[in-house]
Amino acid sequence: MDVVRASPAIFPAPYIPTSKTQFHKPIFQSFPSKPGFNSSSNPPHRNPSKSRLFTALPSSPATKSVEPPQPEFEVDGGEEGFDWYSQWYPVMPVCDLDKTKPHAKRILGLDLVVWWDRNEKEWKVFDDTCPHRLAPLSEGRIDQWGRLQCVYHGWCFGGNGDCKIIPQAPPDGPPVHTFKKACVAVYPSTVQHDIVWVWPNADPQYKDIITKKKPPFIPVLDDPSYTKLMGNRDIPYGYDVLVENLMDPAHVPYAHYGLMRTRTPTVKVDREGGRPLEMRVKKLDINGYAAKQDGSNMFFIAPCIFHAFAGTDADADSEVDQGNGSATPSESQKAPPPNRRLSLIFMCVPVSPGNSRLIWTFPRNFGVWIDRIVPRWMFHIGQNLILDSDLYLLHVEERKIMEIGSTNWQKACFVPTKSDALVVGFRRWFNKYAGGEIDWKGKFSGALPPSPPREQLMDRYWTHVVNCKSCRTAYKGLNALEVLLQIVSVISIGIVAAMKQNMMSMVARTAIVSTAIVCFAASRWLAHFIYKTFHYHDYNHAVV
């Protein structure tokens, strides 16, 4: 129950909340691989019968070997491998997309352009490459006829990827714009839960994939009685590190100290108040796994979704459809939600080696009025600070994992407690079904990009603000207010300097000078606030 009931203290409130409720990032119980587990790049061959998963605690030369505990959950056997290109991926919340221009996005190393086709009234996802000279279509525009135009030479494309016009082709010549090589690759896409989703395979056989397989359906995201503000951010570490971090509650009182309230243990062993955590995992297979902690249910729906909520097993069955996504709210949500219900939903998207994207939302059916009167960007201040407070740690951690190899993770990391259970479970899933790596189709060598300076690494503007309509609008407005305050300050001083002493009373002169000082001080404070909120706000763990 801790995992869900604690969340309103952190996420739904603007800036750094002070609610008395508590939060723990959810976790499932899982365990390291059996001795002899084959962690090659290809999924190992296994007996089709179900195999048991045990905890194997590494022994030290100075200590006795520790006997593994009894098995906690079952792992579905089988030889199938996870196909990264036969899944639906969330691209971006619709609320953060502008219908008047194209947007560049990258998923699985694929450069995509997302744009609104006003002729078909649909969001389209194309390959972000003009077939003419390979210029990025995301740098183009939507023309007056609703076509996507490449601004390098003016080629225009319709919603089906067909080329509508090549300005350089003579009108009385062959219709070269109708040739197949003049078309742009179109990826299947759909909108579900107010999010644009993409199927990252443009092969014609998948053109109608939406009729056979849909994105995972989460009924609470379509329930009008819930509020569900969304956020998104590009993260400078990889998909696997992002997923396991969100599944790890033990780091919360330490890495996010002072930002997130946690339950105070009966006996505090340190300032932060870390404590043992008990979880129970039900099953792990190629589609992910499920778990319970007290009254909370948690799901990892491969490859992107981590969902936690309070409720019974019956509620768990109705909260998410892990099949083909074809369920409807009336089919899935069999009973109305109880009072004060909250879900945590994280969507983790692999972008490229060392880069990922997080889309989050925390639907709740209480305090709905707060989201209607408080601007969304104010919630994002605190949420971004939480992401920043362990960002550098995870960026460095990923490089250490890369040095040892992700398939050797369990040999290098000592994870003896149940608080690491879901992290170990994710690594087990990642190694068993995906061979311990994301299939980039040969686009990358596997090396991580160089580490930039800390201030650049944690910069919020390019990773969040430019991709968030609410924060982008607030950023422009606050910058304009800063300039206005400076102008008022200068004009006030100018008025005092230009007026002769006997033409203005001392009271009036004092009032104008005071106004100038206040406006100048306010502009300086506002500049500092803008920088910390929309650019860079470090978190010093040594002094908090």
mmCIF file of N, CA and C in Angstrom, residues 156 172 174 176 218 222 240 290 400 470 521:
data_model
loop_
_atom_site.group_PDB
_atom_site.id
_atom_site.type_symbol
_atom_site.label_atom_id
_atom_site.label_comp_id
_atom_site.label_asym_id
_atom_site.label_seq_id
_atom_site.Cartn_x
_atom_site.Cartn_y
_atom_site.Cartn_z
ATOM 1 N N CYS A 156 6.612 18.047 -51.146
ATOM 2 C CA CYS A 156 5.469 17.957 -50.224
ATOM 3 C C CYS A 156 4.915 16.529 -50.194
ATOM 4 N N ASP A 172 5.101 19.488 -67.761
ATOM 5 C CA ASP A 172 4.813 18.690 -68.948
ATOM 6 C C ASP A 172 5.724 17.465 -69.073
ATOM 7 N N PRO A 174 7.533 13.785 -67.191
ATOM 8 C CA PRO A 174 6.989 12.579 -66.536
ATOM 9 C C PRO A 174 6.624 12.884 -65.078
ATOM 10 N N VAL A 176 7.260 12.360 -62.024
ATOM 11 C CA VAL A 176 8.251 11.704 -61.168
ATOM 12 C C VAL A 176 7.821 11.681 -59.703
ATOM 13 N N ILE A 218 -5.023 0.880 -20.329
ATOM 14 C CA ILE A 218 -5.109 1.126 -18.894
ATOM 15 C C ILE A 218 -6.387 1.915 -18.650
ATOM 16 N N ASP A 222 -8.636 6.449 -19.164
ATOM 17 C CA ASP A 222 -9.802 6.876 -19.932
ATOM 18 C C ASP A 222 -10.992 7.187 -19.038
ATOM 19 N N ASP A 240 17.336 0.626 -19.833
ATOM 20 C CA ASP A 240 17.374 -0.390 -18.787
ATOM 21 C C ASP A 240 17.646 0.215 -17.414
ATOM 22 N N ALA A 290 4.244 -9.297 -12.717
ATOM 23 C CA ALA A 290 3.342 -8.626 -11.788
ATOM 24 C C ALA A 290 3.814 -8.877 -10.369
ATOM 25 N N LYS A 400 29.518 2.153 -15.640
ATOM 26 C CA LYS A 400 30.143 1.034 -14.939
ATOM 27 C C LYS A 400 29.504 -0.291 -15.373
ATOM 28 N N SER A 470 3.380 23.411 -21.568
ATOM 29 C CA SER A 470 3.114 24.216 -20.384
ATOM 30 C C SER A 470 4.376 24.923 -19.892
ATOM 31 N N ALA A 521 15.426 44.256 -7.951
ATOM 32 C CA ALA A 521 15.643 43.080 -7.109
ATOM 33 C C ALA A 521 14.740 41.928 -7.546
#
